[in-house]
Short mmCIF file of C-alpha atoms in Angstrom, two decimals:
data_model
loop_
_atom_site.label_atom_id
_atom_site.label_comp_id
_atom_site.label_asym_id
_atom_site.label_seq_id
_atom_site.Cartn_x
_atom_site.Cartn_y
_atom_site.Cartn_z
CA MET A 1 -9.48 10.16 7.79
CA ASP A 2 -6.23 12.08 8.18
CA HIS A 3 -3.19 9.79 8.00
CA HIS A 4 -0.50 12.41 8.72
CA ASP A 5 0.22 10.92 12.16
CA ALA A 6 0.40 7.34 10.87
CA HIS A 7 3.70 5.43 10.99
CA TRP A 8 4.56 5.22 7.28
CA PHE A 9 7.17 2.76 6.02
CA LYS A 10 8.83 1.76 2.75
CA SER A 11 10.05 -1.61 1.59
CA SER A 12 13.44 -2.72 2.88
CA HIS A 13 14.30 -3.12 -0.83
CA SER A 14 13.72 0.58 -1.42
CA GLY A 15 16.91 2.28 -2.52
CA GLY A 16 16.39 5.52 -0.62
CA SER A 17 17.31 7.60 -3.67
CA GLY A 18 14.00 9.45 -3.75
CA THR A 19 12.58 7.37 -6.59
CA GLU A 20 10.54 5.00 -4.42
CA CYS A 21 6.98 4.46 -5.47
CA LEU A 22 4.95 3.95 -2.34
CA GLU A 23 4.75 3.96 1.42
CA ALA A 24 2.31 2.06 3.59
CA ALA A 25 0.95 2.47 7.10
CA HIS A 26 -0.86 -0.22 9.08
CA LEU A 27 -3.96 1.32 10.64
CA SER A 28 -6.45 -0.28 12.99
CA LEU A 29 -8.99 -1.17 10.27
CA SER A 30 -6.95 -1.06 7.05
CA THR A 31 -3.58 -0.44 5.44
CA ALA A 32 -3.07 3.01 3.93
CA VAL A 33 -0.91 3.37 0.81
CA ARG A 34 0.46 6.60 -0.69
CA ASP A 35 3.00 7.87 -3.21
CA SER A 36 6.27 8.43 -1.35
CA LYS A 37 7.08 11.41 -3.58
CA ALA A 38 3.80 13.19 -2.74
CA LEU A 39 3.52 12.94 1.03
CA ASP A 40 0.68 15.48 1.18
CA GLY A 41 -1.15 13.82 -1.70
CA PRO A 42 -4.00 11.34 -1.48
CA SER A 43 -3.73 7.87 -0.01
CA ILE A 44 -5.88 4.79 -0.41
CA ASP A 45 -7.06 2.49 2.35
CA VAL A 46 -7.25 -1.22 1.58
CA PRO A 47 -8.35 -4.08 3.83
CA HIS A 48 -5.46 -5.74 5.68
CA ALA A 49 -6.14 -9.03 3.86
CA ALA A 50 -5.86 -7.34 0.45
CA TRP A 51 -2.55 -5.73 1.46
CA ALA A 52 -1.23 -9.12 2.63
CA ASP A 53 -2.30 -10.67 -0.70
CA PHE A 54 -0.51 -7.88 -2.59
CA VAL A 55 2.72 -8.35 -0.64
CA ARG A 56 2.53 -12.14 -1.00
CA ALA A 57 1.96 -11.86 -4.77
CA ILE A 58 5.04 -9.67 -5.15
CA GLN A 59 7.13 -12.02 -3.04
CA ASP A 60 5.91 -15.10 -4.92
CA GLU A 61 5.75 -13.77 -8.47
CA GLY A 62 7.73 -10.57 -8.56
CA PHE A 63 5.84 -7.58 -9.86
CA ALA A 64 4.35 -9.21 -12.93
CA SER A 65 1.90 -7.17 -14.98
CA ASN A 66 -0.50 -10.10 -14.98
CA ALA A 67 -0.64 -10.42 -11.18
CA ARG A 68 -4.17 -9.81 -9.90
CA ILE A 69 -5.08 -8.75 -6.40
CA ARG A 70 -8.75 -9.14 -5.64
CA LEU A 71 -10.56 -7.58 -2.74
CA PRO A 72 -12.85 -9.85 -0.73
CA ALA A 73 -16.49 -9.77 -1.81
CA GLY A 74 -18.21 -6.63 -0.65
CA GLN A 75 -14.99 -4.79 0.23
CA THR A 76 -13.58 -1.85 -1.66
CA SER A 77 -10.51 0.31 -1.42
CA THR A 78 -11.05 3.90 -0.34
CA ARG A 79 -9.13 6.78 -1.87
CA ARG A 80 -8.31 9.57 0.58
#
């Protein structure tokens, strides 16, 4: 699926200096994630619940290297 027309956004904590790491776009069936420095590069689609878990983990724990985000049973992320 082509995500070029999606409404991409960055975290409000992003500094805007061009060193941001990712952008996300909420789609009808998933959340797409891509590198903000490679807009024409690949993106991955993750289930909305997995994206919400990821955001919640960062808010609750900061970005700890031991934080684990698990996809629901039977669901996988899709690299585009």
